[in-house]
Structures are given as C-alpha cells and as structure tokens.
Amino acid sequence: FHGQRVKDEVYLPDWRDEERLRYTNQAADLMAALLPEDDAQLEGSVSTVPGAFKAALRGGADAAAMADLMIRHAAHLVALRARTGRTVTLALEPEPACFIETVEEAVAFFADHLHGEAAAQRLAELSGLGPSAAQQSLHLHLGLCLDLCHAAVEFEDAADCVQRLRQAGIRVTKMQIS
C-alpha cells in the first residue's frame, strides 16, 4: 500500500469518472435491497472516496465535475427512495492526501458545491423535484462518513468535528472509530 503507484491509484475510479457513478448507483441499489423490510425507518449508507486523490486534481473544474456526478447520484437516490421507500445516503469519507482531507474542507465543498442553490437547481432538473424538495434531498442523501482515526491524523478534535458538521447542516451518516 505504501508504494507510490498504489497510493495514487487506490481511489480510482474517482468522482471525475462516470464509472464511479455507475458503481455507486449499483451499490446504493444493493444497499436498499439489503435493508430489512420490517423497518422502513432504517436508512442505509454507502461510504465513498472523498472525491479523488488530491495530487491528481487540476483545479476548480475537477471539483465541479465531481460535484455534478455526486448530484447525479443524489438524483438516483431520490428515484430509489420513490421506487422502494428506502433511504440510502452517500457518505463521503475525508481522508489524508485526498481532495477532502478534513472536516473544514468537507464543509467548504458542501457549501460551495452540494448544498447551494445551483446544486438544488441541478437536482431539481434531474429528479423533477421542486427547489425546496431538491434542497432537502441534497441534505438527506449526501452526507459524511466521519472516520475519527483520519480526523486524528489531521489533528482534528472529534467533538469539534461533529459540532462543525451539525452547524453546516451536513449529516454524519456513518462514523468509524479505529
């Protein structure tokens, strides 16, 4: 794992690649099928790479491309919920050396690309939802997998991470403690 080639390629396909979207849509469908039928309130989440390996990115266009694929995935999750009654969330997992390394970077990415008016308009176009419902769906279906080991490596305090994510309206749909 410590070889440079492996470090660079372990995140592929990343969120700039249609293959990541296809695979994640399929994983969400499987998650919905695995949820127990006797508890309609139980939600599922699919953890995913935090965008891409940071060194592979070329600028703001990459961030916009990643966000668009994530919003398209949110549209898939909206349709999945309408079809099955099951809620599945995409859980981005901040990780060292990646596009989203820290909670601060996650908050900024969500504010700039996933929770704003443009994102809601894009989801509304893709899903047929109204603007308000699209905004709510972005908050419902796009969240974070908070890995406290990764946060510790970045010298982040766990309680502070949770508080900052709550203030930003970002759901912690999964937490890992290792």
XYZ file of C-alpha atoms in Angstrom:
178
model
C 0.000 0.000 0.000
C 2.895 2.384 0.604
C 4.118 2.153 -2.986
C 3.530 5.428 -4.848
C 1.563 3.820 -7.681
C -0.827 2.135 -5.244
C -1.325 5.349 -3.248
C -2.147 7.239 -6.440
C -4.492 4.635 -7.900
C -6.299 3.237 -4.846
C -9.016 5.908 -5.263
C -9.724 5.098 -8.910
C -12.169 5.375 -10.410
C -12.701 8.643 -8.581
C -15.621 11.072 -8.705
C -14.457 12.576 -12.002
C -15.217 9.271 -13.741
C -18.659 8.058 -14.881
C -17.623 4.568 -13.749
C -17.624 5.767 -10.118
C -21.191 6.989 -10.564
C -22.311 3.725 -12.180
C -20.682 1.623 -9.460
C -22.047 3.770 -6.630
C -25.568 3.729 -8.079
C -25.348 -0.064 -8.181
C -24.040 -0.179 -4.581
C -26.947 2.016 -3.431
C -29.436 -0.293 -5.141
C -27.874 -3.257 -3.347
C -27.966 -1.405 -0.013
C -31.669 -0.642 -0.456
C -32.322 -4.325 -1.191
C -30.380 -5.381 1.921
C -32.278 -3.142 4.331
C -34.759 -5.151 6.422
C -38.323 -4.924 5.163
C -39.831 -4.747 8.662
C -38.201 -1.376 9.490
C -38.982 1.253 6.868
C -37.357 3.966 9.006
C -33.918 2.315 8.888
C -31.559 4.054 6.474
C -28.534 2.724 4.668
C -25.343 4.467 3.651
C -22.621 3.807 1.121
C -19.170 5.134 2.003
C -17.111 6.554 -0.804
C -13.782 8.148 -1.583
C -13.526 11.861 -0.730
C -13.650 12.962 -4.336
C -10.224 11.970 -5.582
C -6.557 11.720 -4.712
C -5.556 15.371 -4.258
C -2.378 15.198 -6.358
C -4.414 14.034 -9.379
C -6.601 17.160 -9.466
C -6.062 20.063 -11.833
C -8.273 22.799 -10.379
C -11.785 24.073 -9.863
C -13.194 22.317 -12.914
C -12.400 18.971 -11.262
C -14.301 19.977 -8.115
C -17.300 20.998 -10.222
C -17.166 17.731 -12.191
C -17.035 15.670 -9.003
C -19.943 17.610 -7.530
C -22.019 17.088 -10.670
C -21.567 13.312 -10.512
C -22.464 13.364 -6.806
C -25.609 15.373 -7.548
C -26.476 12.912 -10.299
C -26.038 10.155 -7.724
C -28.360 12.072 -5.382
C -30.945 12.042 -8.197
C -30.539 8.266 -8.360
C -31.076 8.084 -4.592
C -34.214 10.230 -4.850
C -35.603 7.885 -7.521
C -34.580 4.853 -5.462
C -36.454 6.209 -2.448
C -39.536 6.941 -4.538
C -39.464 3.443 -6.014
C -38.636 1.437 -2.865
C -39.442 3.654 0.119
C -35.854 3.097 1.302
C -33.450 5.923 2.133
C -29.812 5.483 1.166
C -27.169 8.138 1.741
C -23.819 8.731 0.065
C -21.200 9.092 2.818
C -18.061 10.930 1.681
C -15.138 9.930 3.886
C -12.487 12.637 4.406
C -9.056 11.080 4.194
C -5.459 12.359 4.283
C -3.941 13.201 0.881
C -7.374 13.373 -0.778
C -9.491 16.191 -2.182
C -11.446 16.293 1.071
C -8.948 15.687 3.882
C -10.568 17.478 6.790
C -13.953 18.470 8.138
C -13.135 22.061 7.191
C -12.616 21.002 3.575
C -15.815 18.934 3.690
C -17.817 21.886 4.989
C -16.403 24.112 2.238
C -17.111 21.554 -0.523
C -20.681 21.000 0.655
C -21.292 24.763 0.937
C -19.741 25.558 -2.451
C -20.948 22.574 -4.476
C -23.520 20.303 -2.813
C -25.813 22.403 -0.620
C -26.087 25.624 -2.590
C -28.809 26.948 -4.844
C -27.075 25.761 -8.038
C -26.869 22.199 -6.674
C -30.559 22.272 -5.737
C -31.465 23.553 -9.209
C -29.389 20.791 -10.818
C -31.038 18.116 -8.655
C -34.479 19.581 -9.411
C -33.734 19.325 -13.154
C -32.574 15.715 -12.808
C -35.275 14.484 -10.447
C -38.371 16.574 -11.165
C -38.433 17.799 -7.555
C -39.287 21.389 -6.714
C -36.475 23.653 -5.453
C -37.284 23.221 -1.761
C -37.658 19.436 -2.013
C -34.429 19.264 -4.025
C -32.579 21.204 -1.313
C -33.973 18.874 1.375
C -32.997 15.838 -0.686
C -29.408 17.035 -1.025
C -29.193 17.295 2.764
C -30.861 13.904 3.186
C -28.899 11.910 0.618
C -25.413 13.469 0.710
C -23.533 13.181 3.985
C -20.261 12.232 5.584
C -18.578 9.144 6.914
C -16.627 10.569 9.825
C -13.571 8.398 10.382
C -12.184 9.525 13.710
C -8.805 7.933 13.006
C -8.470 10.042 9.848
C -9.595 13.102 11.794
C -6.964 12.410 14.462
C -4.252 12.129 11.806
C -5.310 15.611 10.679
C -5.208 16.829 14.329
C -8.974 17.389 14.408
C -10.942 17.090 17.644
C -13.844 14.611 17.341
C -16.374 16.734 19.258
C -15.408 19.824 17.261
C -15.838 17.873 14.003
C -19.352 16.809 14.931
C -20.304 20.334 16.026
C -18.963 21.917 12.821
C -20.794 19.387 10.668
C -24.061 19.999 12.544
C -23.664 23.760 12.127
C -23.112 23.270 8.399
C -26.157 21.010 8.064
C -24.076 18.017 6.942
C -25.344 14.659 8.162
C -22.929 12.180 9.676
C -24.462 9.029 8.240
C -21.641 6.783 9.333
C -18.905 7.031 11.943
C -15.806 4.889 12.115
C -13.748 4.532 15.255
C -10.479 2.655 14.905
